[in-house]
Tab-separated table of C-alpha atoms in Angstrom:
chain	number	residue	atom	x	y	z
A	148	UNK	CA	131.340	118.577	96.791
A	149	UNK	CA	132.386	120.066	93.454
A	150	UNK	CA	132.361	123.934	93.524
A	151	UNK	CA	130.353	124.062	90.220
A	152	UNK	CA	127.717	121.750	91.742
A	153	UNK	CA	127.565	123.774	94.959
A	154	UNK	CA	127.081	127.018	92.883
A	155	UNK	CA	124.378	125.412	90.778
A	156	UNK	CA	122.515	124.223	93.852
A	157	UNK	CA	122.530	127.613	95.434
A	158	UNK	CA	121.327	129.234	92.218
A	159	UNK	CA	118.499	126.776	91.881
A	160	UNK	CA	117.439	127.291	95.554
A	161	UNK	CA	117.276	131.066	94.818
A	162	UNK	CA	115.230	130.352	91.721
A	163	UNK	CA	112.647	127.990	93.139
A	164	UNK	CA	112.150	129.149	96.763
A	165	UNK	CA	109.579	131.697	95.656
A	166	UNK	CA	105.835	132.100	96.085
A	167	UNK	CA	105.389	130.468	92.728
A	168	UNK	CA	106.524	127.257	94.251
A	169	UNK	CA	103.371	127.168	96.275
A	170	UNK	CA	101.006	126.878	93.322
A	171	UNK	CA	101.349	123.077	92.882
A	172	UNK	CA	102.728	122.175	96.259
A	173	UNK	CA	100.857	120.973	99.379
A	174	UNK	CA	102.502	123.727	101.395
A	175	UNK	CA	100.080	126.110	99.744
A	176	UNK	CA	97.321	125.000	102.035
A	177	UNK	CA	98.872	126.489	105.256
A	178	UNK	CA	98.915	129.816	103.392
A	179	UNK	CA	95.171	129.602	102.664
A	180	UNK	CA	94.010	129.645	106.311
A	181	UNK	CA	94.031	132.420	108.928
A	182	UNK	CA	95.854	132.329	112.297
A	183	UNK	CA	98.856	130.309	113.551
A	184	UNK	CA	96.750	127.528	115.038
A	185	UNK	CA	94.978	126.946	111.800
A	186	UNK	CA	98.208	127.187	109.886
A	187	UNK	CA	99.837	124.533	112.059
A	188	UNK	CA	96.723	122.203	111.651
A	189	UNK	CA	96.541	122.755	107.926
A	190	UNK	CA	100.244	122.051	107.462
A	191	UNK	CA	100.083	118.931	109.561
A	192	UNK	CA	97.007	117.490	107.695
A	193	UNK	CA	98.473	118.449	104.282
A	194	UNK	CA	101.895	116.941	104.951
A	195	UNK	CA	100.477	113.745	106.374
A	196	UNK	CA	98.474	113.059	103.114
A	197	UNK	CA	101.189	114.130	100.698
A	198	UNK	CA	102.105	110.799	99.139
A	199	UNK	CA	101.349	109.367	95.810
A	200	UNK	CA	100.278	111.506	92.911
A	201	UNK	CA	99.746	115.249	93.482
A	202	UNK	CA	96.716	115.112	91.204
A	203	UNK	CA	95.219	112.675	93.698
A	204	UNK	CA	96.326	113.932	97.164
A	205	UNK	CA	95.854	117.682	96.594
A	206	UNK	CA	92.111	117.418	96.093
A	207	UNK	CA	91.953	115.216	99.166
A	208	UNK	CA	93.629	117.865	101.276
A	209	UNK	CA	91.377	120.484	99.840
A	210	UNK	CA	88.372	118.327	100.594
A	211	UNK	CA	89.286	118.110	104.271
A	212	UNK	CA	89.854	121.858	104.504
A	213	UNK	CA	86.516	122.477	102.882
A	214	UNK	CA	84.779	120.159	105.446
A	215	UNK	CA	86.556	122.070	108.199
A	216	UNK	CA	85.373	125.396	106.657
A	217	UNK	CA	89.017	126.472	106.580
A	218	UNK	CA	89.235	126.163	110.332
A	219	UNK	CA	91.009	122.846	110.757
A	220	UNK	CA	92.207	123.605	114.274
A	221	UNK	CA	88.589	123.884	115.590
A	222	UNK	CA	87.424	121.094	113.400
A	223	UNK	CA	89.952	118.584	114.956
A	224	UNK	CA	89.939	120.079	118.498
A	225	UNK	CA	86.111	119.932	118.839
A	226	UNK	CA	85.780	116.466	117.190
A	227	UNK	CA	83.778	117.836	114.245
A	228	UNK	CA	85.725	115.305	112.036
A	229	UNK	CA	83.467	112.626	113.587
A	230	UNK	CA	80.636	113.877	111.312
A	231	UNK	CA	82.507	112.877	108.146
A	232	UNK	CA	85.019	110.173	109.292
A	233	UNK	CA	83.320	107.527	111.409
A	234	UNK	CA	84.801	104.554	113.288
A	235	UNK	CA	84.086	101.375	111.438
A	236	UNK	CA	83.546	103.057	108.032
A	237	UNK	CA	85.794	101.056	105.817
A	238	UNK	CA	85.090	103.052	102.711
A	239	UNK	CA	88.386	104.133	101.120
A	240	UNK	CA	89.271	107.738	101.652
A	241	UNK	CA	92.682	107.908	100.019
A	242	UNK	CA	94.911	105.111	98.784
A	243	UNK	CA	95.073	102.446	101.460
A	244	UNK	CA	93.424	104.537	104.279
A	245	UNK	CA	89.768	104.153	104.929
A	246	UNK	CA	87.465	106.741	106.629
A	247	UNK	CA	87.808	104.712	109.829
A	248	UNK	CA	91.602	105.020	109.627
A	249	UNK	CA	91.351	108.774	109.144
A	250	UNK	CA	89.050	108.910	112.206
A	251	UNK	CA	91.826	107.243	114.240
A	252	UNK	CA	94.312	109.716	112.763
A	253	UNK	CA	92.149	112.752	113.738
A	254	UNK	CA	91.362	111.268	117.156
A	255	UNK	CA	95.033	110.912	118.031
A	256	UNK	CA	95.641	114.419	116.785
A	257	UNK	CA	92.674	115.713	118.935
A	258	UNK	CA	94.186	113.968	121.985
A	259	UNK	CA	97.430	115.735	121.444
A	260	UNK	CA	95.647	119.015	121.194
A	261	UNK	CA	93.776	118.286	124.487
A	262	UNK	CA	96.829	117.087	126.292
A	263	UNK	CA	99.450	119.499	125.021
A	264	UNK	CA	97.526	122.304	123.541
A	265	UNK	CA	98.922	121.751	120.055
A	266	UNK	CA	101.648	119.960	118.113
A	267	UNK	CA	103.952	122.761	119.096
A	268	UNK	CA	102.996	122.120	122.667
A	269	UNK	CA	103.874	118.526	122.205
A	270	UNK	CA	107.328	119.475	120.996
A	271	UNK	CA	107.736	121.663	124.133
A	272	UNK	CA	106.319	118.934	126.467
A	273	UNK	CA	108.700	116.330	125.085
A	274	UNK	CA	111.662	118.706	125.274
A	275	UNK	CA	112.545	118.203	121.738
A	276	UNK	CA	115.967	119.959	120.996
A	277	UNK	CA	116.293	118.810	117.363
A	278	UNK	CA	114.265	117.821	114.368
A	279	UNK	CA	115.141	114.180	114.902
A	280	UNK	CA	113.741	114.458	118.477
A	281	UNK	CA	110.539	115.954	117.005
A	282	UNK	CA	110.268	113.202	114.429
A	283	UNK	CA	110.538	110.541	117.143
A	284	UNK	CA	108.013	112.477	119.391
A	285	UNK	CA	105.311	112.720	116.702
A	286	UNK	CA	105.750	109.137	115.362
A	287	UNK	CA	105.574	107.712	118.812
A	288	UNK	CA	102.392	109.545	119.687
A	289	UNK	CA	100.684	108.105	116.646
A	290	UNK	CA	101.809	104.623	117.680
A	291	UNK	CA	100.345	104.805	121.044
A	292	UNK	CA	97.862	103.250	120.898
A	293	UNK	CA	98.865	101.510	117.674
A	294	UNK	CA	96.644	102.568	114.776
A	295	UNK	CA	96.540	102.783	111.013
A	296	UNK	CA	97.214	106.442	109.999
A	297	UNK	CA	99.343	108.355	107.444
A	298	UNK	CA	101.966	108.888	110.122
A	299	UNK	CA	104.952	106.552	109.982
A	300	UNK	CA	105.510	104.650	113.165
A	301	UNK	CA	109.086	103.757	112.732
A	302	UNK	CA	111.481	106.670	112.931
A	303	UNK	CA	114.156	104.586	111.316
A	304	UNK	CA	112.334	105.076	108.044
A	305	UNK	CA	112.963	108.387	106.279
A	306	UNK	CA	109.715	109.817	107.695
A	307	UNK	CA	109.599	112.134	104.646
A	308	UNK	CA	106.234	113.722	105.489
A	309	UNK	CA	107.170	114.508	109.074
A	310	UNK	CA	110.453	116.007	107.810
A	311	UNK	CA	108.634	118.057	105.273
A	312	UNK	CA	106.166	119.188	107.991
A	313	UNK	CA	109.045	120.253	110.169
A	314	UNK	CA	110.671	122.188	107.309
A	315	UNK	CA	107.429	124.127	106.799
A	316	UNK	CA	107.106	124.918	110.523
A	317	UNK	CA	110.754	125.674	111.435
A	318	UNK	CA	112.249	127.590	108.504
A	319	UNK	CA	111.675	131.267	108.703
A	320	UNK	CA	112.204	134.250	106.396
A	321	UNK	CA	110.929	132.065	103.582
A	322	UNK	CA	108.126	132.828	100.926
A	323	UNK	CA	107.145	129.098	101.307
A	324	UNK	CA	107.898	127.898	104.872
A	325	UNK	CA	106.126	129.733	107.657
A	326	UNK	CA	108.566	129.380	110.654
A	327	UNK	CA	106.013	129.079	113.406
A	328	UNK	CA	108.387	126.812	115.345
A	329	UNK	CA	111.547	128.773	114.577
A	330	UNK	CA	111.898	129.415	118.291
A	331	UNK	CA	111.417	125.718	119.206
A	332	UNK	CA	113.898	124.008	116.873
A	333	UNK	CA	117.069	125.124	115.242
A	334	UNK	CA	116.727	124.911	111.469
A	335	UNK	CA	120.324	123.670	111.374
A	336	UNK	CA	118.891	120.400	112.727
A	337	UNK	CA	116.253	119.943	110.076
A	338	UNK	CA	116.380	116.727	107.999
A	339	UNK	CA	116.002	116.498	104.237
A	340	UNK	CA	112.559	115.090	103.247
A	341	UNK	CA	113.607	111.975	101.322
A	342	UNK	CA	111.314	111.062	98.444
A	343	UNK	CA	112.024	109.136	95.263
A	344	UNK	CA	112.751	112.404	93.383
A	345	UNK	CA	115.205	113.617	96.012
A	346	UNK	CA	116.900	110.230	96.091
A	347	UNK	CA	117.215	110.068	92.283
A	348	UNK	CA	118.831	113.554	92.128
A	349	UNK	CA	121.104	112.855	95.055
A	350	UNK	CA	122.362	109.547	93.502
A	351	UNK	CA	123.057	111.461	90.214
A	352	UNK	CA	125.241	113.911	92.284
A	353	UNK	CA	126.949	110.971	94.016
A	354	UNK	CA	125.660	112.033	97.353
A	355	UNK	CA	123.804	108.783	98.029
A	356	UNK	CA	124.839	105.388	96.927
A	357	UNK	CA	121.575	103.526	97.023
A	358	UNK	CA	117.781	104.196	96.819
A	359	UNK	CA	116.986	103.083	100.408
A	360	UNK	CA	114.569	105.584	101.909
A	361	UNK	CA	115.867	105.385	105.529
A	362	UNK	CA	116.536	107.928	108.209
A	363	UNK	CA	120.196	107.064	107.976
A	364	UNK	CA	120.170	108.046	104.134
A	365	UNK	CA	118.209	111.259	105.001
A	366	UNK	CA	120.727	112.255	107.682
A	367	UNK	CA	123.602	111.401	105.356
A	368	UNK	CA	122.229	113.592	102.630
A	369	UNK	CA	121.466	116.406	105.133
A	370	UNK	CA	125.041	116.333	106.320
A	371	UNK	CA	126.265	116.570	102.711
A	372	UNK	CA	124.001	119.614	102.095
A	373	UNK	CA	125.489	121.462	105.039
A	374	UNK	CA	128.455	121.854	102.767
A	375	UNK	CA	126.268	124.072	100.544
A	376	UNK	CA	123.899	125.642	103.070
A	377	UNK	CA	125.693	125.285	106.440
A	378	UNK	CA	123.045	127.169	108.487
A	379	UNK	CA	120.012	125.923	106.569
A	380	UNK	CA	120.618	122.476	105.096
A	381	UNK	CA	117.154	121.640	103.965
A	382	UNK	CA	117.058	124.720	101.685
A	383	UNK	CA	118.625	122.059	99.353
A	384	UNK	CA	115.071	120.620	99.012
A	385	UNK	CA	114.296	123.474	96.681
A	386	UNK	CA	117.542	123.055	94.844
A	387	UNK	CA	117.007	119.333	94.190
A	388	UNK	CA	113.407	120.076	93.221
A	389	UNK	CA	114.910	122.603	90.745
A	390	UNK	CA	117.534	120.199	89.516
A	391	UNK	CA	114.873	117.815	88.298
A	392	UNK	CA	112.755	120.626	86.671
A	393	UNK	CA	115.773	122.068	84.952
A	394	UNK	CA	116.777	118.676	83.577
A	395	UNK	CA	119.752	118.037	85.802
């Protein structure tokens, strides 16, 4: 990668990885609840619904946390979501997911809590040694039994929302990411969350040759970003965000 581009990416990461980044980002929700268990639950729920327009999904995440009275771990663990998201209720909650779909999502999450203690417990139980292992573990749990939920079932796709969740949970010493799983997964193995904005900026830089949102592309981009941030490649997520904001 060109030295000037590398330097610009480093400068942009420094500029945008700040508490100000949280204001309009779904990562803000994990900072609004108290305790590690609630932070993990808020992060997972927020990341799972972070698709489409921010003006649409941010209120939906806020709605769930309000229903949970800012205690999402208890709300899911004790099945309190059943009061608001009932099986067979086909009323749309967000985009193409109904309230019944959300019930299945929360029910699967509840089963993970009961069987493994938490999502972190699932990562330990499945002996995940890398972010890719964790992506596979989480996606497989939400496909067994098969159900409609915001969690991608095919880990050959980019799995952007799971990769973003893992960034939040693994990266430490950050004003944005909370690092609760820093002891479970090495941040060197984290995978770039690949959305349309990231793909566009990466193609402009010549780091990706097509717009296919696949795990293969995400891994290729991550590998390229190790040339800039060798110990923390997904710090480039902030840099590519900044590249778009600053006009390239």
